[in-house]
Every structure is written in C-alpha cells, then in structure tokens.
C-alpha cells in the first residue's frame, strides 16, 4: 500500500509539474492508511490508503486539460473545481465601500426623519456573513483510463461569483430640532 501510494503521489507530482504557469499552489491535505478487516473478524485482509492533494489553478485555459489528464491516471479520483475569488480581490473591497456608503446614506435619512443630522461616525465593522467555503460547481468527477484521452477537450468556464458585504455603521446624530417634537405634540 505504501509503495503504491508513493508511486501514485510521484505520478501526480510529475503531472502537476507540467503546468507550472497554471498552478498557483498545491497542498497535501491528508494521507490515510487503514486496514481492511475480514468480514466479521479482527484479522486484516488488506490495507488501503489515500493521499489528498488540493491544487489551486489560476489559468482556466489549462484547467480542462489538467482535469482530463489527472482523471486519466490509474486509481485516481478528481473532485472539483470549486470556484472562489482570490483573497484580496478588488471586488471585495469595492463591495465593502458601497455597503459603507449605503449605510451612511441610510443613517443620514434616519437622522433627517427626526430633524437631526449625522454628527460623527462612531463605528464601522463587518457583520459576519458567509462561511468562506468554496462554492462547488461540480461535485465529483471520476474518469476511467481512456485510450483516446489525448484527443478529448474539456472546456471549463468559471462559475459566476457573488460578492457581498454587510457592515454595521454606528453614528452619533445632533439633537433633533424642537419643531419636530412640537409637531408630534411632545
């Protein structure tokens, strides 16, 4: 089992090495080796194992070819792709700015409704939204060994990403005008 895992892992590394410009990162997420017991007993009949590798691809033009190549490898399962924005993406910052501007405009409207105005900003903070997990586009892909795998093409289109921001903006307002209290009979 260890020998086969080592061989499969080396074959995977070699395949991934052929895509240096397309792959940003690859990480081994887990190695499992476990006994398979004979039915109803405690005797080991065989050992099984797996190595999990996560690959971050930034060149979508090469992604289809890479998936086909990896899926064509013996005793290999391919899962994914899962799409997400790159950390630090400009899209997130833009949406956060829009959320803050919207919250400040609403605060001004609320203040005006009571005859006041926004005096100062007290706090801005993120309101925790989402779990940060990638959104699956394809859950599982498994390919058997194919004779004509080199002639296949798998076109991959990134899944549209929804970017959200939710902020809490606290402001201090001026004292409401006297005329508002008088109009409500206060």
CSV table of C-alpha atoms in Angstrom, one decimal:
chain,number,residue,atom,x,y,z
A,1,UNK,CA,0.0,0.0,0.0
A,2,UNK,CA,2.8,2.4,0.9
A,3,UNK,CA,4.6,1.7,-2.3
A,4,UNK,CA,1.5,2.2,-4.4
A,5,UNK,CA,0.7,5.4,-2.6
A,6,UNK,CA,4.3,6.7,-3.1
A,7,UNK,CA,4.1,5.8,-6.8
A,8,UNK,CA,0.7,7.5,-7.3
A,9,UNK,CA,1.9,10.5,-5.5
A,10,UNK,CA,5.0,10.8,-7.6
A,11,UNK,CA,2.9,10.4,-10.8
A,12,UNK,CA,0.6,13.2,-9.6
A,13,UNK,CA,3.6,15.5,-8.8
A,14,UNK,CA,5.0,14.8,-12.3
A,15,UNK,CA,1.7,15.6,-14.0
A,16,UNK,CA,1.3,18.8,-11.9
A,17,UNK,CA,4.9,19.8,-12.7
A,18,UNK,CA,3.9,20.0,-16.4
A,19,UNK,CA,1.6,23.0,-15.5
A,20,UNK,CA,3.9,25.4,-13.7
A,21,UNK,CA,2.3,28.6,-15.1
A,22,UNK,CA,-1.3,27.4,-14.4
A,23,UNK,CA,-0.9,26.2,-10.9
A,24,UNK,CA,-0.6,28.7,-8.1
A,25,UNK,CA,-0.4,26.3,-5.2
A,26,UNK,CA,-0.6,22.6,-4.4
A,27,UNK,CA,-1.0,21.2,-0.9
A,28,UNK,CA,-1.2,17.7,0.5
A,29,UNK,CA,-4.3,17.8,2.7
A,30,UNK,CA,-4.2,14.3,4.1
A,31,UNK,CA,-2.6,10.8,4.0
A,32,UNK,CA,-4.7,7.9,5.1
A,33,UNK,CA,-3.6,4.3,5.5
A,34,UNK,CA,-6.1,1.9,7.1
A,35,UNK,CA,-6.6,-1.8,7.5
A,36,UNK,CA,-9.4,-3.7,5.8
A,37,UNK,CA,-10.7,-6.4,8.1
A,38,UNK,CA,-12.1,-9.7,7.1
A,39,UNK,CA,-15.8,-9.9,7.4
A,40,UNK,CA,-16.9,-10.5,11.0
A,41,UNK,CA,-13.3,-10.7,12.3
A,42,UNK,CA,-10.4,-8.8,13.5
A,43,UNK,CA,-7.9,-10.2,11.0
A,44,UNK,CA,-6.5,-7.8,8.5
A,45,UNK,CA,-7.1,-8.9,4.9
A,46,UNK,CA,-5.6,-5.9,3.2
A,47,UNK,CA,-4.5,-2.3,3.6
A,48,UNK,CA,-6.0,0.7,1.8
A,49,UNK,CA,-4.7,4.2,1.6
A,50,UNK,CA,-5.2,7.6,0.0
A,51,UNK,CA,-3.4,10.8,-0.5
A,52,UNK,CA,-5.4,14.0,-0.9
A,53,UNK,CA,-3.9,16.9,-2.8
A,54,UNK,CA,-5.6,20.3,-3.3
A,55,UNK,CA,-4.5,22.3,-6.3
A,56,UNK,CA,-5.2,26.0,-6.8
A,57,UNK,CA,-5.3,26.8,-10.6
A,58,UNK,CA,-5.2,30.4,-11.9
A,59,UNK,CA,-5.1,29.6,-15.6
A,60,UNK,CA,-8.5,28.4,-16.6
A,61,UNK,CA,-7.4,27.7,-20.2
A,62,UNK,CA,-5.2,24.9,-18.8
A,63,UNK,CA,-7.8,23.6,-16.3
A,64,UNK,CA,-9.8,21.4,-18.6
A,65,UNK,CA,-6.6,19.7,-19.9
A,66,UNK,CA,-5.3,19.3,-16.4
A,67,UNK,CA,-8.6,17.7,-15.2
A,68,UNK,CA,-8.6,15.2,-18.1
A,69,UNK,CA,-5.0,14.3,-17.5
A,70,UNK,CA,-5.5,13.7,-13.8
A,71,UNK,CA,-8.7,11.9,-14.3
A,72,UNK,CA,-7.0,9.5,-16.7
A,73,UNK,CA,-4.5,8.4,-14.1
A,74,UNK,CA,-4.9,4.9,-12.7
A,75,UNK,CA,-6.8,4.7,-9.4
A,76,UNK,CA,-7.2,8.4,-9.2
A,77,UNK,CA,-10.4,10.4,-8.3
A,78,UNK,CA,-10.8,14.0,-9.2
A,79,UNK,CA,-13.2,16.4,-7.4
A,80,UNK,CA,-13.9,19.9,-8.4
A,81,UNK,CA,-13.4,22.5,-9.5
A,82,UNK,CA,-14.6,24.8,-6.7
A,83,UNK,CA,-14.7,28.5,-7.6
A,84,UNK,CA,-13.9,31.4,-5.3
A,85,UNK,CA,-12.4,34.9,-5.6
A,86,UNK,CA,-8.8,35.2,-4.9
A,87,UNK,CA,-8.1,36.5,-1.4
A,88,UNK,CA,-7.5,40.3,-1.6
A,89,UNK,CA,-9.6,40.6,-4.7
A,90,UNK,CA,-10.5,44.2,-5.6
A,91,UNK,CA,-14.1,43.1,-6.0
A,92,UNK,CA,-14.5,42.6,-2.2
A,93,UNK,CA,-13.1,46.0,-1.4
A,94,UNK,CA,-15.4,47.7,-3.9
A,95,UNK,CA,-18.4,46.0,-2.5
A,96,UNK,CA,-17.4,46.9,1.1
A,97,UNK,CA,-17.1,50.6,0.1
A,98,UNK,CA,-20.5,50.5,-1.5
A,99,UNK,CA,-22.0,48.9,1.6
A,100,UNK,CA,-20.5,51.6,3.8
A,101,UNK,CA,-21.7,54.4,1.5
A,102,UNK,CA,-25.2,52.9,1.6
A,103,UNK,CA,-25.2,52.6,5.4
A,104,UNK,CA,-24.1,56.2,5.8
A,105,UNK,CA,-26.8,57.4,3.4
A,106,UNK,CA,-29.4,55.5,5.4
A,107,UNK,CA,-28.1,57.0,8.6
A,108,UNK,CA,-28.4,60.5,7.1
A,109,UNK,CA,-32.0,59.7,6.1
A,110,UNK,CA,-32.9,58.4,9.6
A,111,UNK,CA,-31.4,61.5,11.2
A,112,UNK,CA,-33.3,63.7,8.8
A,113,UNK,CA,-36.5,61.9,9.7
A,114,UNK,CA,-36.2,63.1,13.3
A,115,UNK,CA,-35.0,66.6,12.3
A,116,UNK,CA,-31.3,65.9,13.1
A,117,UNK,CA,-28.2,65.3,11.1
A,118,UNK,CA,-25.3,62.9,11.3
A,119,UNK,CA,-22.7,64.5,13.6
A,120,UNK,CA,-19.9,61.9,13.6
A,121,UNK,CA,-19.0,58.4,12.8
A,122,UNK,CA,-18.7,56.2,15.9
A,123,UNK,CA,-18.0,52.7,14.5
A,124,UNK,CA,-17.7,50.7,11.2
A,125,UNK,CA,-17.3,47.0,11.4
A,126,UNK,CA,-18.1,43.9,9.3
A,127,UNK,CA,-21.1,41.9,10.0
A,128,UNK,CA,-20.0,38.3,9.6
A,129,UNK,CA,-21.6,36.8,6.5
A,130,UNK,CA,-20.8,33.5,4.8
A,131,UNK,CA,-18.7,30.7,5.9
A,132,UNK,CA,-15.9,31.3,3.3
A,133,UNK,CA,-16.2,27.8,1.8
A,134,UNK,CA,-15.8,27.4,-1.9
A,135,UNK,CA,-18.9,27.0,-3.9
A,136,UNK,CA,-19.0,23.7,-5.7
A,137,UNK,CA,-19.6,23.8,-9.4
A,138,UNK,CA,-19.1,20.1,-10.0
A,139,UNK,CA,-19.2,17.7,-7.0
A,140,UNK,CA,-17.3,14.7,-8.3
A,141,UNK,CA,-15.6,13.7,-11.5
A,142,UNK,CA,-14.1,10.3,-11.9
A,143,UNK,CA,-12.6,9.1,-15.1
A,144,UNK,CA,-11.5,5.6,-16.1
A,145,UNK,CA,-8.4,5.0,-18.2
A,146,UNK,CA,-9.3,6.0,-21.8
A,147,UNK,CA,-7.3,5.1,-24.9
A,148,UNK,CA,-8.1,8.4,-26.7
A,149,UNK,CA,-7.8,10.8,-23.7
A,150,UNK,CA,-5.3,12.9,-25.6
A,151,UNK,CA,-8.0,13.8,-28.1
A,152,UNK,CA,-10.6,14.9,-25.6
A,153,UNK,CA,-11.1,18.5,-24.7
A,154,UNK,CA,-12.9,19.7,-21.6
A,155,UNK,CA,-13.8,23.4,-21.7
A,156,UNK,CA,-14.2,24.9,-18.3
A,157,UNK,CA,-15.9,28.2,-17.6
A,158,UNK,CA,-15.6,29.7,-14.1
A,159,UNK,CA,-18.8,29.9,-12.1
A,160,UNK,CA,-20.0,33.4,-11.5
A,161,UNK,CA,-19.1,34.6,-8.1
A,162,UNK,CA,-21.5,36.7,-5.9
A,163,UNK,CA,-19.6,39.2,-3.7
A,164,UNK,CA,-21.5,40.5,-0.7
A,165,UNK,CA,-20.6,42.9,2.1
A,166,UNK,CA,-22.6,43.6,5.2
A,167,UNK,CA,-21.4,46.3,7.6
A,168,UNK,CA,-22.6,47.8,10.8
A,169,UNK,CA,-22.2,51.6,10.8
A,170,UNK,CA,-22.9,53.5,14.1
A,171,UNK,CA,-23.2,57.2,14.0
A,172,UNK,CA,-23.9,60.0,16.5
A,173,UNK,CA,-26.5,62.5,15.5
A,174,UNK,CA,-27.2,66.0,16.5
A,175,UNK,CA,-30.1,66.8,18.9
A,176,UNK,CA,-33.3,66.7,16.9
A,177,UNK,CA,-34.9,70.0,16.1
A,178,UNK,CA,-37.5,71.4,18.5
A,179,UNK,CA,-40.0,71.8,15.7
A,180,UNK,CA,-40.2,68.0,15.2
A,181,UNK,CA,-41.1,67.4,18.9
A,182,UNK,CA,-43.7,70.2,18.7
A,183,UNK,CA,-45.3,68.7,15.6
A,184,UNK,CA,-45.8,65.4,17.4
A,185,UNK,CA,-47.2,67.1,20.5
A,186,UNK,CA,-44.2,66.4,22.7
